[in-house]
Tab-separated table of C-alpha atoms and ligand atoms in Angstrom:
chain	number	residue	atom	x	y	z
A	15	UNK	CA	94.636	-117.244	170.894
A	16	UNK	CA	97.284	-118.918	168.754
A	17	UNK	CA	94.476	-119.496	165.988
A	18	UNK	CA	93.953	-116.274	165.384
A	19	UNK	CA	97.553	-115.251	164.190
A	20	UNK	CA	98.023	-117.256	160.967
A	21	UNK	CA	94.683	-115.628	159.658
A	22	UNK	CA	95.487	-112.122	160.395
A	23	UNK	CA	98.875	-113.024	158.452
A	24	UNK	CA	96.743	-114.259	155.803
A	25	UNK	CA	94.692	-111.206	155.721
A	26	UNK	CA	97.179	-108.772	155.553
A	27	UNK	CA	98.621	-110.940	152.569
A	28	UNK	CA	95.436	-110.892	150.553
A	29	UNK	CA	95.408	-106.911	151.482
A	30	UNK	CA	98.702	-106.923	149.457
A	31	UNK	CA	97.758	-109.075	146.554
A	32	UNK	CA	97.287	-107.220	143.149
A	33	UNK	CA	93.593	-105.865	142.639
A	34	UNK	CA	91.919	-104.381	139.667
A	35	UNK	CA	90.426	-105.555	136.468
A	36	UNK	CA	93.978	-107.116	134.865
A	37	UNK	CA	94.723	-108.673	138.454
A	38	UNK	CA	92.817	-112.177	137.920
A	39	UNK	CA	93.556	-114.886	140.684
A	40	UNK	CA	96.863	-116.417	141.839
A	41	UNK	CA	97.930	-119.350	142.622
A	42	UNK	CA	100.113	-121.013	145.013
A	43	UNK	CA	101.648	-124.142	143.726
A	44	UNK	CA	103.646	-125.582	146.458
A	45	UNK	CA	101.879	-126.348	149.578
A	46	UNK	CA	102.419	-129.473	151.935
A	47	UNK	CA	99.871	-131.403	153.748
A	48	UNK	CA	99.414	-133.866	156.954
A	49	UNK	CA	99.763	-136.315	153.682
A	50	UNK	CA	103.487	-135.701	154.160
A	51	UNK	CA	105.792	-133.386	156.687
A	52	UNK	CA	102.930	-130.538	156.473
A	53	UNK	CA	100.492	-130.229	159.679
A	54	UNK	CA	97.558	-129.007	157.788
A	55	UNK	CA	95.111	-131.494	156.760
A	56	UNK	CA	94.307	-131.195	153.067
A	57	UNK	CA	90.831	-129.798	154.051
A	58	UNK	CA	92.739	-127.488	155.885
A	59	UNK	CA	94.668	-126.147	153.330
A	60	UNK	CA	91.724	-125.852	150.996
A	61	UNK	CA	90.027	-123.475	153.405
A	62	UNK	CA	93.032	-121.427	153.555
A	63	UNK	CA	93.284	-120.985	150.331
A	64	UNK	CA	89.851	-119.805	150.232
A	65	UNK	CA	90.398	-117.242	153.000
A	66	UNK	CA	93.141	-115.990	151.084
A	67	UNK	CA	91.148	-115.467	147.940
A	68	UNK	CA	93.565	-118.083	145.669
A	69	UNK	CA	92.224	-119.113	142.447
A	70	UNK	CA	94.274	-122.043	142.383
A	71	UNK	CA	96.279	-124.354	144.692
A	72	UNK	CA	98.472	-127.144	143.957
A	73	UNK	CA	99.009	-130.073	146.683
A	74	UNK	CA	102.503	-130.947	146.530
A	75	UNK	CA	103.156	-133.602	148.907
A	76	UNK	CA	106.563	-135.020	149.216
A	77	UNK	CA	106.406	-138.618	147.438
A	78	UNK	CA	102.801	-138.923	147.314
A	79	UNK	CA	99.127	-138.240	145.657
A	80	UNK	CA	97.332	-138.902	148.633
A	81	UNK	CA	95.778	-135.650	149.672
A	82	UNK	CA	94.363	-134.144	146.234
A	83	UNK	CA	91.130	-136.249	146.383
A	84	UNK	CA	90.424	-135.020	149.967
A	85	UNK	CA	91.444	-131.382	148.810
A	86	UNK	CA	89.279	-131.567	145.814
A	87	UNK	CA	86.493	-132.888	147.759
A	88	UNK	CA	87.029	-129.761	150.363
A	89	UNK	CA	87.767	-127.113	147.885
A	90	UNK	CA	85.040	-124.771	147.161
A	91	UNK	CA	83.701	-123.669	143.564
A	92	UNK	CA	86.312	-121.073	142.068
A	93	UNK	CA	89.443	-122.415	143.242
A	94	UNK	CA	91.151	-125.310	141.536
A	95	UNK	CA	92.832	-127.888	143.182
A	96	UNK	CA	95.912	-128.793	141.098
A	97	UNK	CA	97.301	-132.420	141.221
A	98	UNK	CA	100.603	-132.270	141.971
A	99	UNK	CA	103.595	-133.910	144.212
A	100	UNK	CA	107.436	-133.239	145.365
A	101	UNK	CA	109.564	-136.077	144.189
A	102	UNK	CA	113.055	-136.825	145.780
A	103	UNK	CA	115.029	-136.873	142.929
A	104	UNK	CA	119.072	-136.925	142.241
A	105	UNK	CA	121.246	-134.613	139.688
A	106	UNK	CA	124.621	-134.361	139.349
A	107	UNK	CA	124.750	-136.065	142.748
A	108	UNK	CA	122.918	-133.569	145.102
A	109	UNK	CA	119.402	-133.791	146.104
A	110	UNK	CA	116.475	-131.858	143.616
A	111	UNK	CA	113.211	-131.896	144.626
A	112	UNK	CA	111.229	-132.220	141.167
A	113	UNK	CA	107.370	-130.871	141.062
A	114	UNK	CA	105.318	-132.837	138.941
A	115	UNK	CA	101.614	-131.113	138.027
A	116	UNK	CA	99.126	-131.683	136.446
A	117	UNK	CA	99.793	-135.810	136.729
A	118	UNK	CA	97.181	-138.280	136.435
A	119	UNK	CA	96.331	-139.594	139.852
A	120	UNK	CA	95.960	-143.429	138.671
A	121	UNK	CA	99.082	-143.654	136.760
A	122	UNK	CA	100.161	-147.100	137.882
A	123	UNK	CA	104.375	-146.344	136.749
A	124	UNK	CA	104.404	-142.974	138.828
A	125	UNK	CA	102.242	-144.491	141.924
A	126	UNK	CA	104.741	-147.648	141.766
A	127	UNK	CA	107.842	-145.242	141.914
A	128	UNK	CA	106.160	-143.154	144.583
A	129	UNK	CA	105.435	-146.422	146.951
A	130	UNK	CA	108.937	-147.443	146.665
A	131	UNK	CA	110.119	-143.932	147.512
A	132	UNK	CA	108.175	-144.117	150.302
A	133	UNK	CA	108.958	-147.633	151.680
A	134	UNK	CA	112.338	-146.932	151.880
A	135	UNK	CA	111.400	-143.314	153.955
A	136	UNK	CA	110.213	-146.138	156.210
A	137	UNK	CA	113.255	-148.036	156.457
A	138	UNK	CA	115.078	-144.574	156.715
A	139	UNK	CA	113.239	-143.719	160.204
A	140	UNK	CA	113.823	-146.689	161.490
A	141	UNK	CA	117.169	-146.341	160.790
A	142	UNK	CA	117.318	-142.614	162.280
A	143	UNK	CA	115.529	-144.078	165.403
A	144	UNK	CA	118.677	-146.824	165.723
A	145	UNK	CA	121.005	-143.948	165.337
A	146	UNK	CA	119.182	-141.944	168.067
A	147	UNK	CA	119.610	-145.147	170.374
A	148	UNK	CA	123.131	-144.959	169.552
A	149	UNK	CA	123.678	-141.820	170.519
A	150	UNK	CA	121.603	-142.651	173.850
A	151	UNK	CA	118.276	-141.077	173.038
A	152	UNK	CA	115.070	-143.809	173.195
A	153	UNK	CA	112.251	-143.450	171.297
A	154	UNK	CA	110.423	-146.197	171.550
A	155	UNK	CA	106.510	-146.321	169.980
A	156	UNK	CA	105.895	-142.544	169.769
A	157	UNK	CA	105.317	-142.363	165.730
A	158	UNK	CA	101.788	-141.858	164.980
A	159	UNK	CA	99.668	-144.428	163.177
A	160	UNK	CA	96.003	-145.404	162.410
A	161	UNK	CA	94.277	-143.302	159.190
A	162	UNK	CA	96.048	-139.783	160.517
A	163	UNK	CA	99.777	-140.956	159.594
A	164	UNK	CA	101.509	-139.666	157.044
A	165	UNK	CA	101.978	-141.321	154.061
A	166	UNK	CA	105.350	-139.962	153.648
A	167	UNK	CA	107.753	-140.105	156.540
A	168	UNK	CA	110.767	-137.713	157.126
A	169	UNK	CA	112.927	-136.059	159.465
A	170	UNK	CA	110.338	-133.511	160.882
A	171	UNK	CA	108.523	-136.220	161.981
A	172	UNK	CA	111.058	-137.436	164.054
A	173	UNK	CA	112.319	-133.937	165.132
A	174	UNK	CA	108.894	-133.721	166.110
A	175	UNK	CA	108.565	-137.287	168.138
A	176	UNK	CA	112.015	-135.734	169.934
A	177	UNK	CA	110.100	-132.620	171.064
A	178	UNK	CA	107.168	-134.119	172.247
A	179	UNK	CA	109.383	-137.136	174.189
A	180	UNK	CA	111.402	-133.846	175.921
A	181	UNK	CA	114.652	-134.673	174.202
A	182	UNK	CA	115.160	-131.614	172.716
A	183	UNK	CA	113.550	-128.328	173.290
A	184	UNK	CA	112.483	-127.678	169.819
A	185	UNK	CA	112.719	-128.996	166.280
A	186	UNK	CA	115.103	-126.751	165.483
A	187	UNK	CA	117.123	-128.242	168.335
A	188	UNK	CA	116.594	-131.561	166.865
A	189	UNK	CA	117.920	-130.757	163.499
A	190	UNK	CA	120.552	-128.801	164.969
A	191	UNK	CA	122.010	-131.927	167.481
A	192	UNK	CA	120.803	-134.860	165.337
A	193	UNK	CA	119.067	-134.751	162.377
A	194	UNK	CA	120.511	-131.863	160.148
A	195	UNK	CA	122.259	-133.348	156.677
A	196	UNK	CA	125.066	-134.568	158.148
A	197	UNK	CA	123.881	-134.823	161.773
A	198	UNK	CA	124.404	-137.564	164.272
A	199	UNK	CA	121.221	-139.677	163.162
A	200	UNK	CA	120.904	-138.452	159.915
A	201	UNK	CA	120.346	-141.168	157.114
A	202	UNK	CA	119.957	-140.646	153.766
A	203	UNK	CA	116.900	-140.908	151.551
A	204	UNK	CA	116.454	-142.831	148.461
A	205	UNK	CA	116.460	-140.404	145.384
A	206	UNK	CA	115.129	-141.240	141.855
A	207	UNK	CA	117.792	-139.932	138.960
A	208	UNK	CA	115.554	-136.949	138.028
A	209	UNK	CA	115.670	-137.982	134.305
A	210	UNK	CA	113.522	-140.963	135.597
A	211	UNK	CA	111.570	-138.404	137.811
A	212	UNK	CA	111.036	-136.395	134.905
A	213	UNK	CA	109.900	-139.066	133.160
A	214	UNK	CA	106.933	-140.513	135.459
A	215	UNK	CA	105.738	-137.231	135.490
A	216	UNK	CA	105.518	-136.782	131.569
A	217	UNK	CA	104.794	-140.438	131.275
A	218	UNK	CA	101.399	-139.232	133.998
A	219	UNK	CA	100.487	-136.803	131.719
A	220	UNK	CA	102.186	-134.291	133.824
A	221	UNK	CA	104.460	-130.697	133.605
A	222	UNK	CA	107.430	-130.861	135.838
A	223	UNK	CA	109.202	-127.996	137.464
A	224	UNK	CA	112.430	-127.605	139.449
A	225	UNK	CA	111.318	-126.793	142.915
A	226	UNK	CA	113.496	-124.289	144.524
A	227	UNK	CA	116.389	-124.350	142.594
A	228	UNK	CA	120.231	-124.446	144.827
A	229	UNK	CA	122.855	-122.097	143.421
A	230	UNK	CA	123.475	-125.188	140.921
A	231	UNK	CA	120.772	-123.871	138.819
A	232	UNK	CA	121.934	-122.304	135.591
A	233	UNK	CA	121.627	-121.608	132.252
A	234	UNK	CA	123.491	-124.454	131.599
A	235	UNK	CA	121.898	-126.992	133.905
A	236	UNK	CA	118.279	-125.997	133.166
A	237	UNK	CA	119.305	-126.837	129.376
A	238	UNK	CA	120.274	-130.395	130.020
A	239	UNK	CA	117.345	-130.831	132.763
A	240	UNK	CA	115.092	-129.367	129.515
A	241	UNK	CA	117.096	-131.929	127.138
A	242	UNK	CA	115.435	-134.284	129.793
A	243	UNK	CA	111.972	-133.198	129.484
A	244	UNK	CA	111.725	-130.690	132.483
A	245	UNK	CA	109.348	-127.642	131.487
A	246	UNK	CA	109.484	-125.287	134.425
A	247	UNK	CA	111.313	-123.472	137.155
A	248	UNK	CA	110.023	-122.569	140.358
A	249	UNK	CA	110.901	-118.774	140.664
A	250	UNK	CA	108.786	-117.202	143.036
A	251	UNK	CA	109.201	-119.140	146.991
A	252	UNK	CA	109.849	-117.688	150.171
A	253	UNK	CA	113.482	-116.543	150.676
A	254	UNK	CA	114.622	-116.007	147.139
A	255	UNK	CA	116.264	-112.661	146.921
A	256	UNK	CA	114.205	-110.487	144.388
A	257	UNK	CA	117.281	-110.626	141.978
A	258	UNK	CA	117.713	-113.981	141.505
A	259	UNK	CA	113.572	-114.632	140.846
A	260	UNK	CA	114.320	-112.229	138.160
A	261	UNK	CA	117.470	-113.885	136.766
A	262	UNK	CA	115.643	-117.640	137.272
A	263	UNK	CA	112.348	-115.505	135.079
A	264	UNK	CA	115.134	-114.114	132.560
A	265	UNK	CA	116.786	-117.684	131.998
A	266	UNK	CA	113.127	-119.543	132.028
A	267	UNK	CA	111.955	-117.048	129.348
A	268	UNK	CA	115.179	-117.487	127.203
A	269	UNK	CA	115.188	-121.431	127.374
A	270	UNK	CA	111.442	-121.389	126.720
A	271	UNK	CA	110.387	-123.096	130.193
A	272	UNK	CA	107.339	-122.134	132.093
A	273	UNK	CA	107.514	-120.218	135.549
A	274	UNK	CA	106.055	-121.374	138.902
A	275	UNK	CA	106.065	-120.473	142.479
A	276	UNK	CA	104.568	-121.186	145.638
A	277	UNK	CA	105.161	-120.612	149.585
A	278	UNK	CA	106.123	-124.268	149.905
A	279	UNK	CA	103.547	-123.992	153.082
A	280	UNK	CA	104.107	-126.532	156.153
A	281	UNK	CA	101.895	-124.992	158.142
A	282	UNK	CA	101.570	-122.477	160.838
A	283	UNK	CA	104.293	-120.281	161.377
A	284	UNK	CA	105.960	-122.475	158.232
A	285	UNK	CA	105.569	-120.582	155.502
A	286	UNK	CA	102.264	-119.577	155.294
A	287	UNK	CA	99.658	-120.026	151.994
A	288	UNK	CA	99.434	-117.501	149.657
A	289	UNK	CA	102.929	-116.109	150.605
A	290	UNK	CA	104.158	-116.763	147.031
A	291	UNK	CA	101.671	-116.994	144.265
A	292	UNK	CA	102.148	-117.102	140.454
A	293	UNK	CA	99.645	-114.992	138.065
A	294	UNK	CA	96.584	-117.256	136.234
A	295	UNK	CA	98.689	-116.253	132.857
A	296	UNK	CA	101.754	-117.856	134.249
A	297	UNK	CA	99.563	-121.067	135.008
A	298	UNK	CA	97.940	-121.447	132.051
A	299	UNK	CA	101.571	-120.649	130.291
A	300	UNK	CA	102.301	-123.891	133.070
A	301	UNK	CA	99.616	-125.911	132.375
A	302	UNK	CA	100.585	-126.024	128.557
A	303	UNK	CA	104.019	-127.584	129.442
B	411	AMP	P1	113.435	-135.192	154.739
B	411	AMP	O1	112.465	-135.170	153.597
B	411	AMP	O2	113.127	-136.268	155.715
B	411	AMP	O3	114.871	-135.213	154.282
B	411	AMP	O4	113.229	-133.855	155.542
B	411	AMP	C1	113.393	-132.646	154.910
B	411	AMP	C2	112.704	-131.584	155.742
B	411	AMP	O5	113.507	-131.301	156.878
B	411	AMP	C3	112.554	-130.306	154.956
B	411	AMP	O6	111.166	-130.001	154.881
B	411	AMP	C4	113.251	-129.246	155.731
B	411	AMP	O7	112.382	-128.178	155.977
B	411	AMP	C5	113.602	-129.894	157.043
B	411	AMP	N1	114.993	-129.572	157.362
B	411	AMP	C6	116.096	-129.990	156.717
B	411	AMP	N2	117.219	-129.507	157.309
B	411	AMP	C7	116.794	-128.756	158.352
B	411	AMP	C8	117.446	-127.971	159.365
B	411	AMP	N3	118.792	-127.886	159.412
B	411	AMP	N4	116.663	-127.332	160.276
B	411	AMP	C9	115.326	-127.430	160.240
B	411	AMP	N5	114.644	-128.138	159.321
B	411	AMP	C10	115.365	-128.788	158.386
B	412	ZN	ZN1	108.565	-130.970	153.466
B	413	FE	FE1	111.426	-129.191	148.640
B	414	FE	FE1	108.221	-128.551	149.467
């Protein structure tokens, strides 16, 4: 029952979460949806949440806004729904994925940037599909469509599209032969300078926050990204050995950012919800930018 194994996980994470009267909820702000590369639907990840007892969940589609409504509309009294969203940005010439929360869902500036974004993702898997045909692998009229595709298309997708045509075993096996950075049909992605990313997401009404910052993150780099307007460093995701979430918490606290964290959940088996969670002090701390 392959169901039942992602809620047993889920239990014996709640089991671990701190109890007691000082405990409050957490929060996991970093969780992908069917809106994007994630294969839970946003109702989906709402009742998750729930299950695992979260106070609060942020939706942080790559590029896009489009699951909070459905989320909000799904979630359940007691557990807030945070706007948020993963934007392809650019610094110092290497990809950073920025997390804007907190944004206003009808800000026309941050919607336009996000459609273009998202447009050329499009052009992008088309031209990963040529490249595929190049290399002698046809995939012809296997993406899905109708009202359950993605908004926001990327290379799982397509490492997905090669499992399921029996190209490749697996989409690690996809990444590995084609699509990794680098990789035979690998194309790049349009990126937004993130001192325009950063600010949209001010200009939406929003708090931004470096998503899983690469060994490039520093004292010296979260300064200028501050200088920009950025407000907050993810510290707490899956992977990140327990010293450096306490160096990222030390430099945060010194440069007067917020802290954030989240399992950066893409579904079953990918990084499960509630695997990283922040405290509700940390999120109000958040929430006031
Ligand atoms: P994209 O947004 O289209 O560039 O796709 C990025 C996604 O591909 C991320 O969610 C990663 O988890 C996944 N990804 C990137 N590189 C690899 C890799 N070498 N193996 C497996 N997944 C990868
Ligand atoms: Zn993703
Ligand atoms: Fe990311
Ligand atoms: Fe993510």
């Amino acid at each position: 029952m392959p169901q039942r194994q992602p809620f047993t996980t889920l239990c014996q994470l709640a089991a671990r979460l701190p109890r007691g009267p000082q405990a409050g909820g957490r929060a996991d702000l970093h969780v992908h949806t069917t809106y994007s590369d994630g294969t839970y639907t946003p109702r989906q990840v709402v009742e998750l949440a729930r299950r695992c007892g979260l106070s609060a969940l942020a939706v942080t589609d790559h590029d896009t806004l489009g699951g909070i409504t459905d989320a909000r509309a799904a979630a359940p009294p007691g557990l807030e729904v945070v706007a948020g969203v993963e934007i392809t940005a650019e610094y110092r010439g290497r990809e950073l994925h920025l997390l804007g929360y907190f944004v206003r869902l009808d800000c026309p500036a941050l919607a336009a940037a996000l459609g273009r974004i998202r447009r050329h993702r499009v052009d992008r898997f088309h031209e990963m599909v040529r490249r595929l045909r190049a290399c002698g692998v046809e995939l012809d009229g296997e993406a899905p469509a109708g009202p359950e595709a993605p908004q926001t298309w990327g290379r799982r997708h397509l490492a997905e599209m090669l499992v399921r045509a029996g190209k490749v075993g697996s989409v690690r096996e996809a990444f590995a032969r084609y699509l990794k950075d680098g990789g035979r049909a690998e194309a790049p992605k349009v990126r937004l300078p993130v001192a325009e990313a950063l600010a949209l997401v001010r200009g939406a009404g929003g708090v931004s926050a470096w998503a899983h910052p690469s060994g490039d993150c520093t004292p010296q780099t979260l300064a200028e990204l501050r200088g920009w307007g950025l407000n907050a460093v993810e510290v707490e995701y899956p992977e990140l050995k327990l010293s450096r979430r306490e160096e990222l918490r030390r430099w945060a606290a010194a440069l007067g950012l917020a802290v954030t964290g989240g399992s950066d959940c893409h579904g079953p088996g990918k990084r499960e919800i509630g695997l990283c969670t922040i405290s509700e002090e940390e999120l109000s701390r958040l929430r006031s930018g």
